XYZ file of C-alpha atoms in Angstrom:
754
model
C -10.655 -2.123 28.967
C -10.027 -1.447 26.278
C -9.470 1.116 24.338
C -13.350 1.896 21.748
C -14.834 -0.985 23.301
C -18.566 1.016 22.852
C -17.276 0.447 18.742
C -15.746 -2.892 18.763
C -19.388 -4.216 20.347
C -21.341 -2.183 17.708
C -19.061 -4.101 14.885
C -19.941 -7.519 16.731
C -23.731 -6.175 17.287
C -23.939 -6.078 13.246
C -22.224 -9.143 12.219
C -24.940 -11.829 12.528
C -27.447 -9.794 10.658
C -24.882 -8.611 7.911
C -23.286 -11.531 7.369
C -26.263 -13.965 7.315
C -27.416 -11.900 4.903
C -24.752 -11.736 2.310
C -24.605 -15.618 2.904
C -28.168 -15.663 1.167
C -26.980 -13.176 -1.865
C -23.902 -14.807 -2.327
C -25.568 -18.226 -1.947
C -22.751 -20.166 -0.316
C -20.815 -20.435 2.498
C -18.060 -17.889 3.069
C -14.695 -17.073 4.277
C -13.348 -15.347 7.163
C -12.143 -12.502 5.049
C -15.535 -12.228 2.979
C -18.045 -12.330 6.094
C -15.252 -9.004 7.405
C -15.344 -7.366 4.055
C -19.457 -7.928 3.741
C -19.837 -6.256 7.356
C -18.272 -3.515 6.931
C -20.045 -2.189 3.586
C -20.604 1.359 3.712
C -24.209 1.239 2.434
C -25.129 -1.292 5.938
C -26.654 -4.542 5.343
C -25.737 -5.832 2.104
C -27.349 -5.694 -1.152
C -26.072 -7.565 -3.076
C -23.562 -9.831 -4.176
C -19.932 -8.512 -5.619
C -17.671 -9.735 -8.024
C -13.836 -10.916 -7.190
C -10.961 -8.506 -8.231
C -13.316 -6.900 -10.419
C -16.246 -4.726 -8.325
C -15.297 -1.237 -7.106
C -17.015 -1.581 -3.446
C -17.884 0.939 -0.817
C -16.307 0.136 2.849
C -16.936 1.608 6.405
C -13.545 0.740 8.725
C -13.543 1.032 12.282
C -10.321 2.958 13.216
C -7.295 4.330 11.121
C -3.602 4.453 12.269
C -0.667 6.930 11.013
C 2.767 6.695 11.947
C 5.433 9.664 12.104
C 6.894 9.884 9.000
C 3.137 9.280 6.427
C 0.838 10.952 9.201
C 2.871 14.865 8.615
C 1.338 14.157 5.169
C -1.973 13.224 5.987
C -3.392 15.248 8.524
C -1.988 18.143 6.470
C -4.174 16.891 3.760
C -6.867 16.686 6.679
C -6.594 20.396 7.971
C -7.638 21.325 4.471
C -11.280 19.192 4.978
C -12.811 21.384 6.904
C -14.395 19.101 9.537
C -13.199 19.549 13.113
C -12.612 16.082 14.699
C -12.233 12.478 12.799
C -14.694 10.940 11.927
C -13.294 7.458 12.949
C -11.209 6.122 16.038
C -7.496 7.167 14.865
C -3.980 7.185 16.522
C -0.546 8.643 15.051
C 2.196 6.961 16.167
C 6.295 8.278 16.811
C 8.117 5.073 15.283
C 10.056 6.857 12.337
C 11.565 9.381 12.818
C 14.192 7.741 15.490
C 17.727 7.532 13.922
C 19.375 3.737 15.472
C 23.541 4.371 16.378
C 25.117 4.564 20.125
C 21.239 3.177 21.909
C 18.262 3.849 22.651
C 18.770 6.310 25.592
C 20.686 8.338 23.362
C 19.251 8.143 19.493
C 15.734 9.107 21.736
C 17.384 12.341 22.963
C 18.740 13.478 19.236
C 15.598 12.292 18.007
C 13.723 14.289 20.172
C 15.749 17.674 19.775
C 16.330 17.066 15.556
C 13.223 16.651 15.770
C 11.265 18.324 17.933
C 9.371 20.690 15.110
C 7.409 17.296 13.940
C 6.808 16.087 16.976
C 5.169 19.492 18.520
C 3.003 19.776 15.425
C 2.069 15.872 15.266
C 0.840 16.531 18.854
C -1.176 19.399 18.418
C -2.794 18.031 15.868
C -3.903 15.269 17.439
C -4.589 16.837 20.235
C -7.173 19.406 17.996
C -8.909 16.894 16.200
C -8.820 14.480 18.272
C -6.936 11.850 17.323
C -4.672 9.131 20.152
C -1.246 10.323 20.042
C 1.790 7.631 21.043
C 5.154 9.640 21.558
C 8.163 8.551 20.363
C 9.669 5.818 21.859
C 6.268 4.528 23.283
C 6.972 1.736 20.296
C 6.641 0.317 16.693
C 2.918 1.771 15.729
C 2.176 -2.158 14.477
C 2.906 -3.574 17.626
C 0.589 -0.605 19.676
C -2.006 -1.127 17.520
C -1.869 -5.178 17.906
C -1.654 -4.885 21.744
C -4.438 -1.991 22.552
C -6.640 -1.648 18.910
C -7.219 -4.755 16.845
C -9.253 -6.946 17.425
C -11.360 -9.626 15.609
C -13.632 -9.673 12.782
C -12.821 -6.051 12.159
C -11.502 -3.513 9.549
C -8.513 -0.796 9.588
C -6.835 0.856 6.893
C -3.709 2.619 7.896
C -0.473 4.965 5.959
C 1.936 2.310 6.392
C 1.687 -1.032 4.043
C 2.731 -3.854 7.340
C -0.518 -1.987 9.210
C -1.626 -5.708 7.861
C -0.237 -6.943 11.151
C -3.123 -6.803 12.360
C -4.412 -9.709 10.633
C -2.936 -11.785 13.631
C -5.825 -11.047 15.676
C -8.008 -11.638 12.372
C -8.603 -8.175 11.514
C -9.121 -6.974 8.088
C -5.715 -4.439 8.479
C -4.622 -2.528 5.230
C -2.214 0.164 4.229
C -3.764 2.790 2.008
C -1.933 5.878 1.446
C -2.816 9.357 2.949
C -5.723 11.303 0.638
C -7.803 7.423 1.752
C -7.093 7.619 5.329
C -7.752 11.942 4.614
C -10.643 10.072 3.183
C -12.171 7.598 6.243
C -11.263 10.668 9.104
C -13.753 12.568 7.558
C -16.202 10.373 7.893
C -16.341 9.620 4.500
C -17.028 5.461 2.287
C -13.721 4.243 1.759
C -13.004 2.514 -2.089
C -12.122 -0.404 -2.679
C -12.013 -3.674 -6.080
C -13.403 -6.660 -4.440
C -10.221 -8.691 -3.898
C -9.855 -12.377 -4.420
C -8.941 -14.637 -2.166
C -5.800 -16.934 -1.091
C -6.189 -19.129 1.267
C -3.248 -20.608 2.614
C -3.997 -24.487 4.890
C -1.301 -24.935 7.667
C -0.908 -28.750 8.720
C 1.140 -30.210 11.056
C 3.187 -28.062 13.607
C 5.865 -26.184 14.093
C 9.043 -27.904 15.690
C 12.864 -27.099 16.272
C 14.713 -24.177 14.742
C 11.375 -23.278 12.541
C 9.034 -20.260 13.259
C 6.013 -18.608 12.110
C 8.812 -16.494 9.919
C 9.350 -19.110 7.858
C 5.708 -19.452 6.727
C 5.690 -16.093 4.769
C 9.342 -16.459 4.075
C 7.872 -19.951 2.099
C 4.477 -18.186 0.960
C 7.154 -15.368 -0.641
C 9.274 -17.722 -2.228
C 5.733 -19.145 -3.875
C 3.938 -16.225 -4.424
C 6.938 -14.004 -5.303
C 6.514 -9.701 -4.587
C 3.560 -9.501 -6.800
C 1.216 -12.723 -6.995
C -0.976 -12.369 -3.776
C -1.650 -8.620 -5.362
C -5.848 -7.693 -5.080
C -5.349 -10.527 -2.990
C -6.502 -11.301 0.544
C -4.621 -14.323 1.790
C -6.308 -16.200 4.805
C -4.244 -18.692 6.682
C -6.119 -21.762 8.621
C -5.888 -25.516 9.536
C -4.111 -27.073 12.271
C -1.183 -25.724 12.059
C -2.388 -22.040 11.873
C -4.192 -22.551 15.150
C -1.735 -24.488 16.652
C 0.351 -20.509 16.571
C 0.780 -17.716 18.547
C -1.337 -14.738 17.966
C 1.535 -12.476 17.146
C 3.256 -15.227 15.060
C 0.541 -15.367 13.131
C 0.803 -11.071 13.415
C 4.382 -11.548 11.617
C 3.211 -14.170 9.062
C 0.408 -11.316 8.495
C 2.517 -8.193 8.271
C 4.896 -10.012 5.336
C 2.285 -10.436 3.409
C 2.764 -6.985 2.710
C 5.919 -8.610 0.762
C 3.659 -10.436 -1.770
C 0.847 -7.383 -2.566
C -1.297 -8.964 -1.109
C -4.147 -6.809 -0.107
C -3.896 -8.384 3.474
C -3.739 -11.225 5.421
C -5.547 -12.390 8.236
C -6.403 -14.656 10.517
C -9.789 -17.382 12.113
C -10.728 -16.208 16.030
C -9.258 -18.834 17.911
C -7.339 -19.777 21.724
C -4.545 -17.939 21.026
C -6.298 -14.607 20.091
C -7.842 -15.021 23.455
C -5.115 -15.491 25.624
C -2.809 -12.727 23.980
C -5.814 -11.001 24.304
C -6.380 -11.557 28.009
C -2.839 -10.853 28.322
C -2.877 -7.211 27.267
C -5.390 -6.341 29.417
C -8.954 -6.174 26.531
C -10.862 -9.348 28.290
C -13.848 -7.419 27.666
C -13.976 -7.429 24.450
C -13.108 -11.792 24.005
C -16.395 -11.341 26.389
C -17.841 -9.503 23.259
C -16.278 -11.561 20.187
C -17.266 -14.682 22.209
C -20.464 -14.154 21.828
C -20.262 -13.729 17.551
C -17.631 -16.567 17.707
C -18.781 -18.662 14.594
C -19.410 -15.351 12.809
C -15.015 -14.369 13.117
C -14.310 -17.318 11.192
C -14.676 -19.478 8.161
C -17.591 -21.426 7.644
C -16.835 -24.845 8.833
C -17.315 -25.679 4.317
C -14.659 -23.567 3.444
C -12.197 -24.793 5.465
C -13.918 -28.613 4.710
C -13.194 -28.096 0.955
C -11.143 -25.369 0.165
C -10.736 -25.352 -3.031
C -14.216 -24.948 -4.150
C -14.259 -21.611 -2.101
C -10.315 -19.647 -3.005
C -9.172 -18.364 -6.104
C -6.198 -19.490 -5.307
C -5.109 -22.689 -2.333
C -1.868 -23.535 -1.615
C -0.294 -26.348 1.527
C 2.260 -26.121 3.685
C 3.287 -28.720 6.565
C 4.468 -27.065 9.041
C 6.102 -30.123 10.016
C 8.329 -30.345 7.288
C 8.664 -27.186 6.672
C 12.525 -25.968 6.852
C 13.656 -22.893 8.479
C 13.492 -20.026 5.508
C 16.806 -17.544 5.009
C 15.794 -14.774 2.468
C 17.174 -13.308 0.423
C 19.480 -10.809 -0.573
C 18.031 -7.739 -2.172
C 14.726 -9.194 -1.989
C 12.683 -10.899 0.032
C 10.896 -13.366 -1.986
C 13.733 -15.593 -2.926
C 14.193 -18.175 -0.342
C 16.180 -20.520 0.591
C 15.899 -23.260 3.276
C 19.313 -22.964 5.727
C 20.363 -26.380 4.428
C 20.667 -24.746 1.149
C 22.619 -21.761 2.003
C 25.719 -23.109 1.829
C 25.311 -23.826 -1.522
C 23.183 -20.667 -2.725
C 26.029 -18.074 -1.251
C 28.636 -20.127 -3.072
C 27.417 -20.628 -6.165
C 26.017 -16.683 -6.172
C 29.441 -14.631 -4.789
C 27.315 -13.274 -1.834
C 29.389 -12.816 0.839
C 29.410 -15.409 3.541
C 31.184 -13.438 7.418
C 27.490 -12.067 8.732
C 28.782 -8.380 9.756
C 25.604 -7.695 11.761
C 22.434 -9.552 13.065
C 19.734 -7.627 13.943
C 16.348 -8.370 15.855
C 12.958 -6.181 15.887
C 10.788 -4.235 13.529
C 6.798 -4.559 13.140
C 7.005 -7.439 12.048
C 9.396 -9.560 15.028
C 9.424 -7.569 17.323
C 6.784 -9.360 20.246
C 7.867 -11.070 23.279
C 8.286 -14.313 22.594
C 10.349 -12.866 19.665
C 13.049 -11.440 22.063
C 12.437 -14.809 24.412
C 13.695 -17.113 21.757
C 16.320 -14.970 20.777
C 17.416 -14.811 23.542
C 18.022 -18.670 24.485
C 19.750 -18.719 21.985
C 22.555 -16.238 23.338
C 21.699 -17.172 26.415
C 23.619 -20.702 25.427
C 25.924 -19.391 24.113
C 26.713 -17.282 26.654
C 26.434 -19.933 28.936
C 29.098 -22.373 26.916
C 31.350 -19.954 26.847
C 30.946 -19.331 22.719
C 32.404 -15.311 21.544
C 29.978 -13.803 18.605
C 31.495 -13.040 16.180
C 29.074 -10.140 15.016
C 27.834 -7.638 16.263
C 23.821 -7.428 17.436
C 20.830 -5.463 17.626
C 17.423 -5.335 18.852
C 14.586 -2.810 18.152
C 11.881 -3.656 20.953
C 8.846 -3.448 19.892
C 6.696 -1.136 22.030
C 7.599 -0.223 25.631
C 5.296 -2.545 27.147
C 7.248 -4.964 25.554
C 10.785 -3.631 26.571
C 10.097 -2.738 30.093
C 8.259 -6.256 30.784
C 11.418 -8.463 28.822
C 13.657 -5.772 30.925
C 12.382 -7.659 33.799
C 11.892 -10.716 32.985
C 16.131 -10.331 32.722
C 15.925 -10.950 28.948
C 17.376 -7.753 27.456
C 20.199 -8.661 31.248
C 21.327 -11.677 28.877
C 20.916 -10.375 25.136
C 23.531 -7.432 26.493
C 25.833 -10.454 27.850
C 26.649 -10.400 24.062
C 27.807 -6.949 24.077
C 24.444 -6.609 21.746
C 22.956 -2.809 21.646
C 19.707 -2.101 22.688
C 18.029 0.337 20.050
C 15.235 2.550 20.591
C 11.219 1.339 20.764
C 11.161 2.096 16.744
C 11.584 0.790 13.387
C 15.448 1.564 13.481
C 17.454 0.154 10.858
C 14.421 -1.926 8.964
C 13.505 1.542 7.134
C 17.016 3.014 6.856
C 16.690 4.690 10.443
C 20.598 3.436 11.064
C 23.666 4.718 11.146
C 25.769 2.480 10.177
C 29.293 3.470 10.905
C 31.367 2.541 7.708
C 28.268 2.241 5.424
C 29.266 4.826 3.939
C 32.320 2.765 2.233
C 30.159 1.213 -0.075
C 31.793 -2.306 1.094
C 30.635 -5.561 0.022
C 29.069 -7.497 3.069
C 26.247 -9.483 4.640
C 23.549 -9.089 7.419
C 20.933 -10.661 8.641
C 18.174 -9.557 10.148
C 14.354 -10.212 11.281
C 12.686 -7.296 9.107
C 9.913 -7.727 6.096
C 12.324 -6.091 3.090
C 15.207 -6.202 2.714
C 15.888 -3.848 -0.995
C 19.282 -2.611 -1.923
C 20.880 0.340 0.515
C 17.164 0.002 2.424
C 19.000 -0.780 5.736
C 21.934 1.441 5.566
C 22.027 2.741 2.640
C 24.800 0.601 0.808
C 24.112 -1.011 -2.709
C 26.174 -3.541 -1.897
C 25.969 -4.436 1.237
C 23.905 -7.790 1.000
C 20.758 -8.197 3.588
C 18.726 -11.772 4.514
C 15.232 -12.100 5.886
C 14.774 -14.624 8.797
C 13.355 -15.798 12.098
C 14.875 -13.857 15.402
C 16.322 -17.561 16.390
C 18.269 -17.858 12.712
C 19.276 -14.250 12.959
C 20.486 -14.981 17.014
C 22.521 -17.781 15.915
C 23.777 -16.735 12.379
C 25.139 -13.430 14.198
C 27.113 -15.658 17.123
C 28.698 -18.068 14.448
C 28.941 -15.146 11.568
C 28.685 -17.891 8.968
C 25.228 -16.866 6.442
C 25.830 -20.657 5.558
C 25.762 -22.044 9.378
C 23.133 -24.077 10.022
C 22.250 -24.673 13.572
C 19.885 -27.669 12.903
C 23.295 -30.161 12.058
C 26.450 -27.932 12.463
C 28.317 -26.743 15.667
C 30.360 -23.920 17.179
C 33.846 -24.047 18.793
C 33.827 -22.406 22.206
C 36.819 -20.836 24.527
C 38.049 -23.906 25.324
C 38.444 -25.772 21.789
C 35.648 -28.002 22.269
C 32.632 -28.245 19.520
C 29.214 -27.171 20.934
C 25.356 -27.646 19.256
C 22.703 -25.520 20.086
C 19.417 -26.288 21.370
C 16.538 -25.369 19.447
C 15.186 -22.689 20.636
C 12.406 -21.822 23.291
C 10.344 -19.454 24.722
C 6.968 -17.587 26.588
C 4.310 -16.824 24.048
C 3.298 -14.499 26.714
C 4.914 -13.601 29.877
C 4.441 -15.952 33.101
C 4.280 -12.782 35.135
C 1.988 -10.543 32.709
C 3.471 -7.774 30.986
C 4.292 -4.416 32.602
C 4.449 -0.751 32.155
C 5.155 2.676 33.929
C 4.532 4.774 31.377
C 3.073 3.290 27.576
C 3.800 6.415 26.081
C 0.109 6.853 25.132
C -1.287 11.179 25.224
C -5.137 11.573 25.050
C -6.179 13.786 22.762
C -8.740 16.911 24.418
C -12.435 16.714 24.621
C -12.695 19.929 22.992
C -9.932 20.684 20.908
C -10.555 24.153 19.079
C -9.159 26.014 21.098
C -6.421 24.493 19.847
C -3.739 25.963 17.693
C -1.848 24.493 15.070
C 1.045 25.672 14.077
C 3.265 25.455 10.826
C 6.382 27.979 10.435
C 6.198 29.093 7.175
C 10.712 29.383 7.111
C 10.152 25.812 8.723
C 12.325 23.313 6.226
C 10.485 20.188 7.674
C 6.736 21.463 7.685
C 5.318 23.249 5.281
C 1.488 23.398 4.291
C -0.463 22.201 1.315
C -1.720 24.328 -1.816
C -4.173 22.802 -3.690
C -3.291 20.728 -6.494
C -4.811 22.086 -9.782
C -7.537 20.678 -11.799
C -7.531 19.302 -15.278
C -7.776 22.036 -17.836
C -10.261 19.460 -20.120
C -7.295 19.230 -22.568
C -5.723 16.549 -24.197
C -2.041 16.513 -22.752
C 0.525 17.361 -25.592
C 4.671 18.510 -26.006
C 5.289 16.144 -22.282
C 8.448 14.767 -23.029
C 10.205 11.855 -21.048
C 11.690 11.801 -17.905
C 12.920 8.719 -16.875
C 12.275 5.236 -18.099
C 12.585 3.048 -15.471
C 14.439 -0.162 -15.815
C 14.445 -3.246 -13.487
C 12.451 -3.129 -9.986
C 11.185 0.301 -8.799
C 10.539 0.412 -5.356
C 8.566 3.309 -3.323
C 12.374 3.513 -1.776
C 13.613 4.225 -5.623
C 10.718 7.136 -5.620
C 10.736 8.444 -2.846
C 14.008 6.782 -0.434
C 13.569 6.900 2.662
C 16.819 6.495 5.833
C 17.657 10.672 6.209
C 15.192 11.744 4.095
C 12.685 11.140 5.991
C 13.075 13.698 8.235
C 11.319 16.313 5.312
C 8.135 13.676 4.788
C 6.276 16.626 6.247
C 7.659 19.376 3.426
C 6.878 18.491 0.026
C 8.685 20.721 -1.875
C 11.748 19.878 -0.008
C 11.460 15.920 -0.460
C 10.392 16.457 -3.764
C 15.033 16.799 -4.147
C 14.686 12.982 -3.838
C 12.091 12.080 -6.604
C 13.169 9.294 -8.183
C 16.662 9.280 -7.409
C 17.090 5.729 -7.048
C 15.500 4.743 -10.012
C 17.521 2.984 -12.697
C 17.218 4.693 -16.126
C 16.841 2.350 -19.122
C 19.293 4.102 -21.597
C 22.474 4.049 -19.552
C 21.409 2.362 -16.596
C 22.583 4.727 -14.021
C 20.484 6.085 -11.147
C 19.662 10.384 -10.995
C 21.489 10.380 -14.453
C 18.533 11.723 -16.685
C 18.371 14.130 -19.743
C 16.950 17.665 -20.204
C 15.654 17.754 -23.385
C 15.228 21.758 -22.870
C 19.426 21.646 -23.541
C 20.356 17.675 -24.092
C 22.550 18.263 -20.924
C 22.403 15.156 -18.163
C 21.118 16.047 -14.476
C 19.369 14.707 -11.830
C 16.192 13.227 -12.147
C 14.321 15.784 -9.718
C 16.659 18.792 -11.477
C 15.981 17.518 -14.718
C 11.675 17.861 -13.882
C 11.396 20.536 -12.124
C 12.973 22.737 -15.595
C 10.503 21.551 -16.771
C 8.286 22.729 -14.354
C 9.673 25.926 -14.678
C 8.902 25.854 -18.188
C 5.835 24.682 -18.552
C 6.388 21.800 -19.988
C 4.330 18.098 -18.802
C 5.985 14.904 -18.436
C 5.757 11.129 -17.709
C 7.380 8.642 -16.426
C 7.920 5.224 -17.986
C 8.460 2.025 -15.920
C 8.363 -1.615 -15.797
C 6.498 -4.286 -13.903
C 5.196 -3.827 -9.970
C 5.694 -0.462 -10.408
C 5.608 1.194 -6.795
C 6.394 -1.971 -4.803
C 6.869 -1.520 -1.075
C 5.747 1.012 1.530
C 2.926 2.893 1.468
C 3.491 6.299 1.511
C 2.323 8.648 -0.873
C 5.339 10.882 -1.308
C 6.226 8.723 -3.772
C 3.198 10.127 -5.977
C 2.897 13.805 -4.299
C 6.132 14.668 -5.129
C 5.489 13.694 -9.046
C 1.900 15.338 -9.308
C 4.057 18.646 -7.349
C 6.499 18.512 -10.127
C 4.408 18.735 -12.809
C 4.611 14.839 -13.951
C 1.243 14.036 -15.655
C 1.047 10.181 -16.209
C 2.461 7.524 -14.894
C 2.982 4.707 -17.248
C 3.837 1.218 -16.374
C 3.594 -2.731 -17.064
C 1.902 -3.267 -13.806
C 1.324 -1.692 -10.531
C 1.879 -2.031 -6.741
C -1.995 -1.676 -5.332
C -1.022 1.160 -3.024
C 0.997 3.240 -5.071
C -1.909 3.570 -8.278
C -4.242 4.145 -5.645
C -2.204 7.038 -4.353
C -1.222 8.196 -7.893
C -4.626 8.116 -8.619
C -5.952 10.251 -5.210
C -3.300 12.612 -6.436
C -5.161 13.686 -9.801
C -2.614 11.518 -11.340
C -2.583 9.261 -14.136
C -1.795 5.811 -13.506
C -1.455 4.191 -16.647
C -0.588 0.475 -17.989
C 0.758 -0.561 -21.022
C -2.097 -2.441 -23.532
C 1.040 -4.405 -24.897
C 3.851 -4.869 -22.576
C 6.059 -5.161 -25.264
C 5.471 -1.392 -26.191
C 7.832 -0.667 -23.043
C 11.007 -1.208 -26.202
C 8.939 1.136 -28.203
C 9.750 4.232 -25.336
C 13.324 6.116 -26.976
C 14.751 8.780 -24.487
C 13.824 11.887 -26.655
C 10.639 11.091 -27.341
C 7.898 13.953 -26.623
C 4.595 12.602 -26.194
C 0.645 13.568 -26.906
C -2.558 12.430 -26.051
C -4.873 12.267 -28.143
C -8.116 11.124 -26.753
C -7.688 12.461 -22.886
C -11.032 14.379 -23.335
C -13.093 11.034 -24.013
C -11.729 9.882 -19.938
C -14.001 6.910 -19.447
C -14.310 3.873 -17.274
C -12.909 0.377 -19.366
C -12.558 2.984 -22.658
C -7.808 2.448 -23.288
C -6.496 5.817 -23.439
C -4.411 6.076 -26.798
C -1.082 7.957 -26.591
C 1.495 9.100 -29.657
C 4.699 8.811 -29.121
C 6.867 11.518 -31.200
C 10.760 10.290 -31.987
C 14.045 12.420 -31.800
C 13.829 11.072 -36.016
C 10.339 12.329 -36.588
C 9.010 8.467 -36.701
C 5.627 8.156 -34.396
C 4.262 4.975 -32.065
C 0.878 5.160 -31.407
C 0.259 3.269 -28.249
C -2.986 1.989 -26.495
C -3.205 2.847 -21.949
C -5.224 0.705 -19.789
C -6.657 2.083 -17.066
C -8.454 1.021 -14.112
C -10.494 4.533 -13.235
C -14.241 4.289 -12.682
C -16.563 7.374 -12.536
C -15.332 8.554 -9.109
C -11.849 7.995 -9.633
C -12.196 9.777 -12.849
C -13.840 12.345 -10.988
C -10.353 12.813 -8.846
C -8.733 13.916 -11.707
C -10.677 16.093 -13.469
C -10.729 17.669 -10.026
C -7.022 18.282 -9.869
C -7.489 15.614 -6.469
C -9.688 13.197 -4.187
C -8.816 16.155 -1.454
C -9.965 18.929 -3.842
C -13.537 17.122 -4.008
C -13.614 17.095 -0.235
C -12.368 20.674 0.471
C -15.607 21.337 -2.306
C -17.836 19.236 -0.095
C -18.492 17.266 -3.160
C -16.493 13.680 -2.087
């Protein structure tokens, strides 16, 4: 039986009436995305239609999921909300704090020792507040959600940007910051600007070396890392129904890399097969009763240009395998063009490592198809030229692929089998020699490949591709190798051409596992004690942020003018810093250390206007805070791209930054800033970015008149006494301005005013 089957059945019981009413209000057929949105309104039955990209709407998500790195801060905030139990089904998954180094057994044991304090905290706080807890080693949050909790037509939020993976089972699953999760766990509504809709029509059928991963790599190449911002991507067509459920999950997962709110597919037979295989026939039975409501109305897919704000069409029969990168997931190169591109750009052709896993590609099918390539290489006497590692997506996956001989196949090639956890994908990789900073190439099936992302080396050229292509490129050791046309030499000097990958969509003998790693919470957690040591360097109880004093901010200093791409990795790095995710003061020492200073093109070196000296960004900001001097951060386009980590908003708030002024924001980061009581502003005229000077002092001239739709006026006073007056736009509505006034959204919850 599925977890929370009563909740799922309740969602389906309400769906028909709510969707029918929405269709009447909107006055036209509905997309799947609209059906899920309108059936999850906080008000229940819809009473009005909403304008895409304009109206802020309150929703009632069905569930919440948190990973261990973000759960710490989310649950520390939830403890302030004054609730005895979470209001909706919630889970915590321990997958981020396990470093990949030696192999699964050793690495997990090290993590359980090093992070025992954090794991014990998460276990106890989950037990107290009615939260399901998945232990270290149980698997990656999004794979476990897909295997256990996702259901067609549902809506969930999660404190990780790749929550969107659950779209593979027909959900609207959306990544958020911890403050949003706290709202929903506290029994409140969740606010979202009604998304625009991008339709992707998939015709034909994947064949040969092409995999579902290539669909999203192609879409990322088309839309870029910000092309999906503010939109839901809905996939449909014969190509969509021909793919596996986990393949759909892969495509939805990387929707985070185009900035999309989320991505989804309509309910079909692949979802029925997957639900049944993972022990949820009861969900199939319930979903089948409302199946027509779990996909778009027929008219929508027949005439998609009439219903979507943007339409993309991809013929899967003609799609070529892609290799995206380096340093950004939207730079797409078909495999047939890689040699030419790599040579022209000076990318190292020698592949040092091949890595398979992460929440994006760690399913049974992924592992089976990659293993089929390894099996061929072993059978033909081909010696791999690169090191190779895998991270199974869950203990259920690991146990099943071990039973079916897939792990043994990988091990014949010397593969390192890491823990069922995120590992190298999030920088949790102790890679030998990475500290040397040598220029090199790795290939992986992950979702992100920003500079320093996997191993901390800014000269590692990381390329994203499918698991089967990772296997082929790792075996060949050559980035320019094209398995469709090229051959490899075996130990006899014979030329061998690899056959296209094969692998079962689902295990023919069914999934199996001895201990999945789940801990159910206490029925009554009132007597459970959650202890946080006051001397801990890993955990720190939170103090409320101060409310706005009602005055204009004046005399603020420019902390940094960030140049170019500034992701959440630049603002609050992961990797070794993950250990401080529950200690706001300690982790604030990584604030903006990866951002490039526009005035000297260096990272972590900014001018302290109090003494004229250059120092690390956190050190300068701490000096401003100690002196009672406010500050602001200036940035470029898509500021805060990447992970949902709210630490990137909480750290500047904690250290005294008052506002972030940029050309444009990534959606989640903008919301996180708002939730923490900061000013998230955009240049009314992007060219004004160039007017900002290193020694600027900033005065807000009309913050006392802060109102929806009314730009704010900022005065930048330069060192020579000259001034520039700049208009800054914002997207705050009345309730969000209330967060700013109160000092944070959490302050309102704790006061019972939210």
